[in-house]
mmCIF file of C-alpha atoms in Angstrom:
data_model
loop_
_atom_site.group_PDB
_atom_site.id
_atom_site.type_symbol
_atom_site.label_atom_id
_atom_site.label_comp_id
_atom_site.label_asym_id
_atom_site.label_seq_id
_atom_site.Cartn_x
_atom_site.Cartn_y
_atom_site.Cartn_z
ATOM 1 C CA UNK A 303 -37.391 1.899 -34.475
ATOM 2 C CA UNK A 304 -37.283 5.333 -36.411
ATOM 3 C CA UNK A 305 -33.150 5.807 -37.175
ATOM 4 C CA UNK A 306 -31.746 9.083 -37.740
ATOM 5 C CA UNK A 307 -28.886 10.079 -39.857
ATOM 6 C CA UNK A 308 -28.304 8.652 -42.987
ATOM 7 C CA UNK A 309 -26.892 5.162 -42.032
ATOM 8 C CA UNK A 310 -30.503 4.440 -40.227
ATOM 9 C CA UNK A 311 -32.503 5.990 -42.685
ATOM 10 C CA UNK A 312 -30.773 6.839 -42.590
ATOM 11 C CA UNK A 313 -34.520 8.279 -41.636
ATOM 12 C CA UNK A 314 -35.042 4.205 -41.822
ATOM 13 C CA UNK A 315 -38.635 4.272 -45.848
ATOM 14 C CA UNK A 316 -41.533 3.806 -48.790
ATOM 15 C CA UNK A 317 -44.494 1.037 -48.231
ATOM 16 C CA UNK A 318 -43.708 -1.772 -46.433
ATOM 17 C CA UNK A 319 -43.060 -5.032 -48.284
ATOM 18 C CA UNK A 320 -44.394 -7.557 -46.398
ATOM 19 C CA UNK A 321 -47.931 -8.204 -48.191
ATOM 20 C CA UNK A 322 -51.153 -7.145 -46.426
ATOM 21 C CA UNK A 323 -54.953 -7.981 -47.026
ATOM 22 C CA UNK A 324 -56.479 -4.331 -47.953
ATOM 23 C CA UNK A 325 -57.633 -2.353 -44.893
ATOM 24 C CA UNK A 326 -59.663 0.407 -44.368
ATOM 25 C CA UNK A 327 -57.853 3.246 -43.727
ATOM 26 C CA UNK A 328 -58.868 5.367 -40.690
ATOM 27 C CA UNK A 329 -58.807 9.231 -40.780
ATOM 28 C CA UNK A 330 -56.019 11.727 -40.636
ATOM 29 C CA UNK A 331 -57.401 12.819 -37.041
ATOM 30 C CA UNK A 332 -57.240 9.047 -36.035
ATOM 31 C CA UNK A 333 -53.518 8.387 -37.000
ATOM 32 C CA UNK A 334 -52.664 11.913 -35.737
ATOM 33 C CA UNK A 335 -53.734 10.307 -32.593
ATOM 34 C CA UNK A 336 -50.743 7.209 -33.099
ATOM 35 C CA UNK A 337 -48.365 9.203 -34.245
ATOM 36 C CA UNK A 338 -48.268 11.183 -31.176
ATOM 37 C CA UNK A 339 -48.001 8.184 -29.387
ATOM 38 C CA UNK A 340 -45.396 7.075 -31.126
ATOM 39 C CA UNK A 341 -43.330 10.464 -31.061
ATOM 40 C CA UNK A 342 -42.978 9.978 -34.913
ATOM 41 C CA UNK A 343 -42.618 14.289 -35.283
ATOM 42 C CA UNK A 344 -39.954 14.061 -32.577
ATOM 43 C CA UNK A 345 -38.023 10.997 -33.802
ATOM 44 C CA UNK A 346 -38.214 13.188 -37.248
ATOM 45 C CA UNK A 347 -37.051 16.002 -35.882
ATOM 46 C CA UNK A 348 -34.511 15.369 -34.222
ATOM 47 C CA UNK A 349 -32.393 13.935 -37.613
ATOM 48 C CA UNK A 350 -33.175 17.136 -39.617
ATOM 49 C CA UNK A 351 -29.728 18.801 -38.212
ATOM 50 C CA UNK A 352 -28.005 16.373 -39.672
ATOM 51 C CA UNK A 353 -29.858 16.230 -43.218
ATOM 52 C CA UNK A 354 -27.882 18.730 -44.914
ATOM 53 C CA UNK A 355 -24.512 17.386 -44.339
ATOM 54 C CA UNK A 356 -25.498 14.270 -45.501
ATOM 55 C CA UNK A 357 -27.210 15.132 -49.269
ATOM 56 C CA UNK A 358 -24.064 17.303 -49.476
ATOM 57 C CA UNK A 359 -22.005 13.881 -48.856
ATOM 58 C CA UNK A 360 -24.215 12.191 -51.535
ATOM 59 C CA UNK A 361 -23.189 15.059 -54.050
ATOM 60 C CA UNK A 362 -19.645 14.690 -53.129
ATOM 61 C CA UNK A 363 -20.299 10.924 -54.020
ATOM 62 C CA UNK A 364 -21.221 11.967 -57.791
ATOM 63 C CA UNK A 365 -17.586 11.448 -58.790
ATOM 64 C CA UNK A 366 -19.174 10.951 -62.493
ATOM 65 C CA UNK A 367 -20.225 14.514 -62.639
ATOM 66 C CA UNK A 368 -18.661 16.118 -59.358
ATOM 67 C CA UNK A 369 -19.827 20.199 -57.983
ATOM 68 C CA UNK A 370 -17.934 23.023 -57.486
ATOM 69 C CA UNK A 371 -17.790 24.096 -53.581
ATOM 70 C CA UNK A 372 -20.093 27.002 -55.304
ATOM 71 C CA UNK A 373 -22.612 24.202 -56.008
ATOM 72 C CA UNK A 374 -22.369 22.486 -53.107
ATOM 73 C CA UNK A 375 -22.759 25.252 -50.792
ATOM 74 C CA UNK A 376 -26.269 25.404 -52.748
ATOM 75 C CA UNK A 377 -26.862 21.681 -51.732
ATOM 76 C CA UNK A 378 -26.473 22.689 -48.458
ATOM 77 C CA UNK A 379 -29.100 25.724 -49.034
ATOM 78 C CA UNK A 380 -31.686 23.232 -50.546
ATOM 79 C CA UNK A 381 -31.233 20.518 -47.924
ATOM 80 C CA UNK A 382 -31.829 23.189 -45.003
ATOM 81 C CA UNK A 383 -35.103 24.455 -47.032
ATOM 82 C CA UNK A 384 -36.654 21.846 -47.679
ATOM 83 C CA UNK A 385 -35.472 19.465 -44.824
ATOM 84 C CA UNK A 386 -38.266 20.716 -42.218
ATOM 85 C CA UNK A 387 -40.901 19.384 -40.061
ATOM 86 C CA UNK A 388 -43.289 20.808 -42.126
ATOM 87 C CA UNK A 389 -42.394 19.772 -44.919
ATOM 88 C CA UNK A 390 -42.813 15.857 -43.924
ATOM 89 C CA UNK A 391 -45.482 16.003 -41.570
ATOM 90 C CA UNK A 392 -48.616 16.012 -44.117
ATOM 91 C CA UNK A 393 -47.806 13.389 -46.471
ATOM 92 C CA UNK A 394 -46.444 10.997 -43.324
ATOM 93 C CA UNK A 395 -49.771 11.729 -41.919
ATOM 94 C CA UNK A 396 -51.374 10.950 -45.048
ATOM 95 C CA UNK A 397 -49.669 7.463 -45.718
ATOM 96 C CA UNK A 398 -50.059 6.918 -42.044
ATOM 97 C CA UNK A 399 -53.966 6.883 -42.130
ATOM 98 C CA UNK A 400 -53.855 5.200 -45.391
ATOM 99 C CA UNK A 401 -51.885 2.168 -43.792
ATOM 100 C CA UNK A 402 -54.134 1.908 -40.625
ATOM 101 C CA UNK A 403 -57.163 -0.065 -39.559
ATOM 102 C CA UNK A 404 -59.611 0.918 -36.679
ATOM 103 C CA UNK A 405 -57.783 -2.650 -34.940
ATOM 104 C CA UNK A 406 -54.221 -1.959 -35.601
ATOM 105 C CA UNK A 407 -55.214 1.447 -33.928
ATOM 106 C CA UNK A 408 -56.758 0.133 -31.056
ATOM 107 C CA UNK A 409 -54.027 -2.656 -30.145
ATOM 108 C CA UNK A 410 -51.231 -0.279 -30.877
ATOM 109 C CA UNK A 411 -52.894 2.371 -28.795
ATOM 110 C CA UNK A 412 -52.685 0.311 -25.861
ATOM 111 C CA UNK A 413 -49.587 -1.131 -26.572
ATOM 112 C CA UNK A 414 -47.854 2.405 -26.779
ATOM 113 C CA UNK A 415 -49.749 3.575 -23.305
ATOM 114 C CA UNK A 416 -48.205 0.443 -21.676
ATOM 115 C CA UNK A 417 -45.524 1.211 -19.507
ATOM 116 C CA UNK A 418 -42.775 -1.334 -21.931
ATOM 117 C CA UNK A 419 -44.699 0.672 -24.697
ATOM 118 C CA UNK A 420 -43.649 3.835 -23.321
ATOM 119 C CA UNK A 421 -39.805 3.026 -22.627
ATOM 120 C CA UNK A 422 -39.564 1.689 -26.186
ATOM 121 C CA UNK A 423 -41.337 5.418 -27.363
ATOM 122 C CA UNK A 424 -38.322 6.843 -25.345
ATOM 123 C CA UNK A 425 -35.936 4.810 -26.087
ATOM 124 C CA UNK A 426 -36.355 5.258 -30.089
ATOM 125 C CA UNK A 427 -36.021 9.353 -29.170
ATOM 126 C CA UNK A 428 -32.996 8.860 -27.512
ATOM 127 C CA UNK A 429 -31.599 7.280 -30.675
ATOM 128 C CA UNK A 430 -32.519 9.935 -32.658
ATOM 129 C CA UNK A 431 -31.069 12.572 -30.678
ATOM 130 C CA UNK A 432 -27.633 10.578 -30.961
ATOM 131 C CA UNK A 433 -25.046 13.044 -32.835
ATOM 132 C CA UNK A 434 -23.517 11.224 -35.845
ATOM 133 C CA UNK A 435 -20.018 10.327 -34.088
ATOM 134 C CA UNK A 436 -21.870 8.887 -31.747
ATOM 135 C CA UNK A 437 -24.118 6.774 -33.965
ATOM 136 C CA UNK A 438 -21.029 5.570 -36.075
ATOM 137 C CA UNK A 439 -19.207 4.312 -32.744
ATOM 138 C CA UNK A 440 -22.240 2.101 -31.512
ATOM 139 C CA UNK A 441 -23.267 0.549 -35.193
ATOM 140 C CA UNK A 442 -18.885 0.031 -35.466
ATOM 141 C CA UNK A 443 -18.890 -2.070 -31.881
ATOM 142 C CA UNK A 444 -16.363 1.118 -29.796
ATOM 143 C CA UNK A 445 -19.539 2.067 -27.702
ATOM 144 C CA UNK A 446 -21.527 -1.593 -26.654
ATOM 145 C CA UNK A 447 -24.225 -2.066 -23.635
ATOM 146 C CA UNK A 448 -23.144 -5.026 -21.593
ATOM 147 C CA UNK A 449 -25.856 -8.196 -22.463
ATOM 148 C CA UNK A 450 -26.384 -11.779 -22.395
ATOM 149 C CA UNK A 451 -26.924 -14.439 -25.055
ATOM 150 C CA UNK A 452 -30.460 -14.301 -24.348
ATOM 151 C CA UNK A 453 -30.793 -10.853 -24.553
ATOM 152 C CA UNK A 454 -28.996 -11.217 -27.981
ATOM 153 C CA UNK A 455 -31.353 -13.527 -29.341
ATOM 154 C CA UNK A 456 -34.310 -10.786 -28.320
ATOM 155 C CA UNK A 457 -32.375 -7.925 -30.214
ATOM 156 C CA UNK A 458 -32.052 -10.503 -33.084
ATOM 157 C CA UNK A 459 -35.956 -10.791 -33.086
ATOM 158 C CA UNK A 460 -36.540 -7.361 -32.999
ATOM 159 C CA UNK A 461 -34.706 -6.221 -35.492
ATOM 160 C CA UNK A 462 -36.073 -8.631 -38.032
ATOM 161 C CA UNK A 463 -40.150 -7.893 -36.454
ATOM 162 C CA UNK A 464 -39.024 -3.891 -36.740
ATOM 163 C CA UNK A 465 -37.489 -4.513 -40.228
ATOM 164 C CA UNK A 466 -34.557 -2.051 -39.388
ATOM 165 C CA UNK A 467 -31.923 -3.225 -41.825
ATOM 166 C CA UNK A 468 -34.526 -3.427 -44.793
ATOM 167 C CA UNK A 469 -36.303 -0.274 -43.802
ATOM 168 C CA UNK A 470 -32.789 1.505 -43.300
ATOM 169 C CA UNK A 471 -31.660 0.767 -46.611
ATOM 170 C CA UNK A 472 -35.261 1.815 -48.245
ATOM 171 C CA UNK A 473 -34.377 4.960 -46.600
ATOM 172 C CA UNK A 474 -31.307 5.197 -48.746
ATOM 173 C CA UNK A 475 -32.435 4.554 -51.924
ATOM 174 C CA UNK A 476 -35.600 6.346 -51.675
ATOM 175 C CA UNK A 477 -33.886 9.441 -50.819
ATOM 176 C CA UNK A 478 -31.107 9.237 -53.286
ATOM 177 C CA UNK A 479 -34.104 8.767 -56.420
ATOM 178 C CA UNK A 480 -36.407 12.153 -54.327
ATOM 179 C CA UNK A 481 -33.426 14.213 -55.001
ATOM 180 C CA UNK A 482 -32.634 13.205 -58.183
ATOM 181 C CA UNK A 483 -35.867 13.253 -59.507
ATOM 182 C CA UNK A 484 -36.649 16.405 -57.815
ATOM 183 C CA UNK A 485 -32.765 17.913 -59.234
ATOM 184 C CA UNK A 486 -34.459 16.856 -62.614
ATOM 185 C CA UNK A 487 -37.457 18.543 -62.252
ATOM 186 C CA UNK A 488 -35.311 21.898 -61.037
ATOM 187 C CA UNK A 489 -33.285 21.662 -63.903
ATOM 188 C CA UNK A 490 -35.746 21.408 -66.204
ATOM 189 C CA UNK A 491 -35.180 17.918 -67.111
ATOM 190 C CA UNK A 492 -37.504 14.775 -67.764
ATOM 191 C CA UNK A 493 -37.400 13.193 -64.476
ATOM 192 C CA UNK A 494 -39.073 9.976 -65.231
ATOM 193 C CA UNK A 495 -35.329 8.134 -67.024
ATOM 194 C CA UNK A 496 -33.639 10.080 -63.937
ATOM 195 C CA UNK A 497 -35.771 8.470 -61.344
ATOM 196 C CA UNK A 498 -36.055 5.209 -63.567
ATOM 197 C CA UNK A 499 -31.632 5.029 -63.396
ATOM 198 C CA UNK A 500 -31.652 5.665 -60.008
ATOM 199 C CA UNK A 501 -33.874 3.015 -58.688
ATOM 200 C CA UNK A 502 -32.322 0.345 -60.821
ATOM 201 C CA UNK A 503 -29.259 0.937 -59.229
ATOM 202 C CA UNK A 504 -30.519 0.920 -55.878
ATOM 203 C CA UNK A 505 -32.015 -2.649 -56.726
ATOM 204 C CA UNK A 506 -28.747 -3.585 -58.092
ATOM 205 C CA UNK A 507 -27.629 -2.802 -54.382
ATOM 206 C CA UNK A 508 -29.789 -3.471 -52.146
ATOM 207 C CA UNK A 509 -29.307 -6.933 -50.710
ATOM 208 C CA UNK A 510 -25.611 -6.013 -50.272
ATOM 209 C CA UNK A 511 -26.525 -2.871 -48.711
ATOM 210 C CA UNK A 512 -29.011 -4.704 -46.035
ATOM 211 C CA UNK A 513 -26.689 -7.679 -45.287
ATOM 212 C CA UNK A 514 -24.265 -5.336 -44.532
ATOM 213 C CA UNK A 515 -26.371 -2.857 -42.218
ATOM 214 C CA UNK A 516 -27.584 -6.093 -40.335
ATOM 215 C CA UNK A 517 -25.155 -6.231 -37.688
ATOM 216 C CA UNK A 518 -24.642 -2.350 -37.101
ATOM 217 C CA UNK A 519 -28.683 -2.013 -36.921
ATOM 218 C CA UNK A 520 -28.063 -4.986 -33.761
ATOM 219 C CA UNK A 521 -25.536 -3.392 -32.090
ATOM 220 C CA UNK A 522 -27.704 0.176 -32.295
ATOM 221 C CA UNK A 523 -30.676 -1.297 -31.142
ATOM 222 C CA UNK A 524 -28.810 -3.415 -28.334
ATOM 223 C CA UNK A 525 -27.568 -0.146 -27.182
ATOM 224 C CA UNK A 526 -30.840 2.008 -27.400
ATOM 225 C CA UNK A 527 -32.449 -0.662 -25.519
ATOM 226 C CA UNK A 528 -29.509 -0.939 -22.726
ATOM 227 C CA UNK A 529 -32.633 0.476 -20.203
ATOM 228 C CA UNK A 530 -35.315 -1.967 -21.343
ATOM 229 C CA UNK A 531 -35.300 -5.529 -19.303
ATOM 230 C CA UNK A 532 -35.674 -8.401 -21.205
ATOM 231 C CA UNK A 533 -39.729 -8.586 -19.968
ATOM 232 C CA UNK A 534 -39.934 -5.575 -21.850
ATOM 233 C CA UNK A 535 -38.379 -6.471 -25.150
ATOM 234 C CA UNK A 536 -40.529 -9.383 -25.000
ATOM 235 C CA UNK A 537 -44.059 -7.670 -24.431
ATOM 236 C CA UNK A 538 -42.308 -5.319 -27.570
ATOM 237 C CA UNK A 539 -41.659 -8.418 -29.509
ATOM 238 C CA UNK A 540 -44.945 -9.862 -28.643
ATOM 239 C CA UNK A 541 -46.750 -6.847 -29.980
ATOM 240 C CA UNK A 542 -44.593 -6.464 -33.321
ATOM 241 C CA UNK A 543 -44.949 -10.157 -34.147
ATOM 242 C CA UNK A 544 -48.942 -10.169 -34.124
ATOM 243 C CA UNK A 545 -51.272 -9.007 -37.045
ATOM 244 C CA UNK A 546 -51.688 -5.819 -35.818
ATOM 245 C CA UNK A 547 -48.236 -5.233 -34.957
ATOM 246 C CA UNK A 548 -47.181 -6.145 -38.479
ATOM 247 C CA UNK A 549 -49.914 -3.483 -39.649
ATOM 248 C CA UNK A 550 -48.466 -0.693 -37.478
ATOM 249 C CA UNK A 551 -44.913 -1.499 -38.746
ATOM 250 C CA UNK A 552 -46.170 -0.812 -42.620
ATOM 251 C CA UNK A 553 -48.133 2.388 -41.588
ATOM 252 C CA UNK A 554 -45.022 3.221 -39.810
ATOM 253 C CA UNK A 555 -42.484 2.713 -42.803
ATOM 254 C CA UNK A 556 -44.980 4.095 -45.176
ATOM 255 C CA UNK A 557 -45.416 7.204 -43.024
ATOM 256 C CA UNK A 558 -41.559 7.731 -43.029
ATOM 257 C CA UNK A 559 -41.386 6.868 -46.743
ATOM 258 C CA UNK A 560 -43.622 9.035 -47.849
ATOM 259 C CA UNK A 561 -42.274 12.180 -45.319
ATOM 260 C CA UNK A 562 -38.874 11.493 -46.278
ATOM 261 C CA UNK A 563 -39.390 11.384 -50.285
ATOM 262 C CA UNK A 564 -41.581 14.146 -50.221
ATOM 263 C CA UNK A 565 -38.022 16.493 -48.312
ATOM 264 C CA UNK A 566 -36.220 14.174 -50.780
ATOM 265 C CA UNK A 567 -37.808 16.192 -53.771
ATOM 266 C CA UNK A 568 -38.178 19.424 -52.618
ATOM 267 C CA UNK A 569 -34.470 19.709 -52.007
ATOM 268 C CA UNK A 570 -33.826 18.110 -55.403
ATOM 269 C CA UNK A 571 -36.216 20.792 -56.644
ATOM 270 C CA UNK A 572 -34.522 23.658 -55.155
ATOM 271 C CA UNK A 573 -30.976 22.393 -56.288
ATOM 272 C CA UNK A 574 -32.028 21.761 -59.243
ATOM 273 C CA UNK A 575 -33.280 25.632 -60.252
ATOM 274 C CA UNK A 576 -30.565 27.031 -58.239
ATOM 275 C CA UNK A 577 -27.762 25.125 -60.841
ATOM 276 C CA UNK A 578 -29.594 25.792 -63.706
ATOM 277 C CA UNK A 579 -29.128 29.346 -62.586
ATOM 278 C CA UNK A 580 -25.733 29.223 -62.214
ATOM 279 C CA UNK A 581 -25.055 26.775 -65.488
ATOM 280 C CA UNK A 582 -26.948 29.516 -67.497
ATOM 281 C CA UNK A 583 -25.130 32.349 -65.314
ATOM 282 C CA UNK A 584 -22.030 30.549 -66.154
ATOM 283 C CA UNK A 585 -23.185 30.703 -70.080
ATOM 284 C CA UNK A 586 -23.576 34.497 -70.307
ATOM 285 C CA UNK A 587 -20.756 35.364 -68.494
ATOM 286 C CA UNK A 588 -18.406 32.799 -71.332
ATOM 287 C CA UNK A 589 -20.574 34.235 -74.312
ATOM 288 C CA UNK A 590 -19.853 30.340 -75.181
ATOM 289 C CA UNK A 591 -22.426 28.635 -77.299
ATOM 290 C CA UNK A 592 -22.203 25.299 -75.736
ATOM 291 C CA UNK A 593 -24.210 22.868 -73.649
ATOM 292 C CA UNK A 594 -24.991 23.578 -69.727
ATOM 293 C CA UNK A 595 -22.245 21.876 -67.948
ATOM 294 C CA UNK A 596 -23.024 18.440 -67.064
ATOM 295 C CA UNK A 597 -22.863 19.323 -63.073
ATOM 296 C CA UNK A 598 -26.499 20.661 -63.770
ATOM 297 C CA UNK A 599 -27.291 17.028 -64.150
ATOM 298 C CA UNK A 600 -28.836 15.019 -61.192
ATOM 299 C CA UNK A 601 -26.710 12.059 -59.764
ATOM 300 C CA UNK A 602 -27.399 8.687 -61.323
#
């Protein structure tokens, strides 16, 4: 379910969007409880290694106002700073609680002790402790599990009742607005127009972006799930498809979401001060009178 790198966000974010009656919420101790279950801190975890190299990449994508290597060795510092367990673990909690009912617990507590429960858990922990090159070669087709048109049409269900592709793609966007806001913030900017520009392009994008991650979300799945029999990707499906299934998979994407934004912004933060410092470095050392350059502004 959770997806690491970038591509599954890639991390894979933000409330769900599926509409739900209002619930109420159960307490931090209670979802704690789930999300141990669920190995949501390990899933997490194990994509932070890979965090840096991917906000530097976004950067690097900023051809409209690109960093020195200066600069983006202080992307790097940012990301690795703020890019911790730690750091995501309360707010995920938080949302977590917030998005779960005393039902949704119970049914997903025994669907996560069951033994298909528990291959799933370690199946989604094995995909998140995939290195990058080997992520890219599964979601591109050179690494495939053998299957069966049935087993296709299971994968097909589950990634729709997971909402991978749409989740993924949240993932993106959300983290692209943290930073920026957060690079904002650090720079001493009004992040509100920031964060306002970078979510209306993201909308602008989106349906391309999740019609396009549809098929490489299958083929990762297909292959994460190589171990699972098809009785056990039913009993999965069976559990994700009911009301409180539905419930867990919002509590799960808004636990993510929130985690993930709140890294988002503290590395956009910590970029943000440390090119101020350098713009205004950069100042004293010209003796120009001038604006800071415009690489102390956030990406759009």
């Amino acid at each position: 379910m959770y997806n690491t790198q970038m591509f599954r966000f890639a991390f894979l974010l933000c409330a769900a969007t599926t509409a739900h009656a209002a619930i109420a919420p159960v307490d931090i101790d209670t979802a704690a409880q789930v999300y141990q279950a669920a190995a949501i801190r390990e899933q997490v975890r194990a994509s932070l290694g890979s965090m840096p190299g991917h906000i530097r990449k976004l950067f690097q994508g900023n051809t409209s106002t690109p960093l020195s290597d200066k600069q983006l060795d202080a992307v790097n510092v940012a990301a690795i700073r703020a890019f911790r367990i730690d750091v995501f673990e309360a707010p995920a909690l938080s949302a977590f609680a917030a998005n779960l009912d005393a039902d949704t617990v119970r049914k997903a507590e025994v669907f996560l002790s069951s033994d298909a429960g528990k291959r799933w858990v370690a199946a989604d922990l094995a995909l998140a402790a995939l290195s990058d090159e080997q992520t890219d070669k599964i979601m591109n087709g050179d690494i495939a599990a053998p299957s069966t048109a049935q087993r296709d049409a299971l994968v097909e269900k589950l990634e729709r009742a997971e909402r991978s592709s749409e989740s993924t793609v949240q993932i993106l966007l959300t983290m692209g607005t943290a930073v920026a806001s957060g690079t904002a913030v650090g720079s001493g900017m009004d992040p509100k127009p920031v964060e306002e520009r970078a979510r209306r392009s993201g909308e602008a994008s989106r349906q391309s972006l999740e019609d396009g991650m549809r098929e490489p979300m299958r083929r990762y799945m297909a292959y994460g799930y190589r171990d699972l029999s098809d009785a056990d990707l039913k009993h999965v499906l069976s559990f994700l498809q009911s009301s409180p299934g539905k419930q867990y998979i919002s509590a799960y994407l808004a636990s993510l979401g929130a985690g993930f934004y709140a890294m988002g912004r503290r590395c956009g933060e910590q970029l943000g001060e440390s090119l101020r410092e350098m713009a205004m470095a950069q100042l004293l050392n010209e003796g120009a009178d001038h604006e800071p350059p415009a690489a102390v502004r956030p990406p759009k």
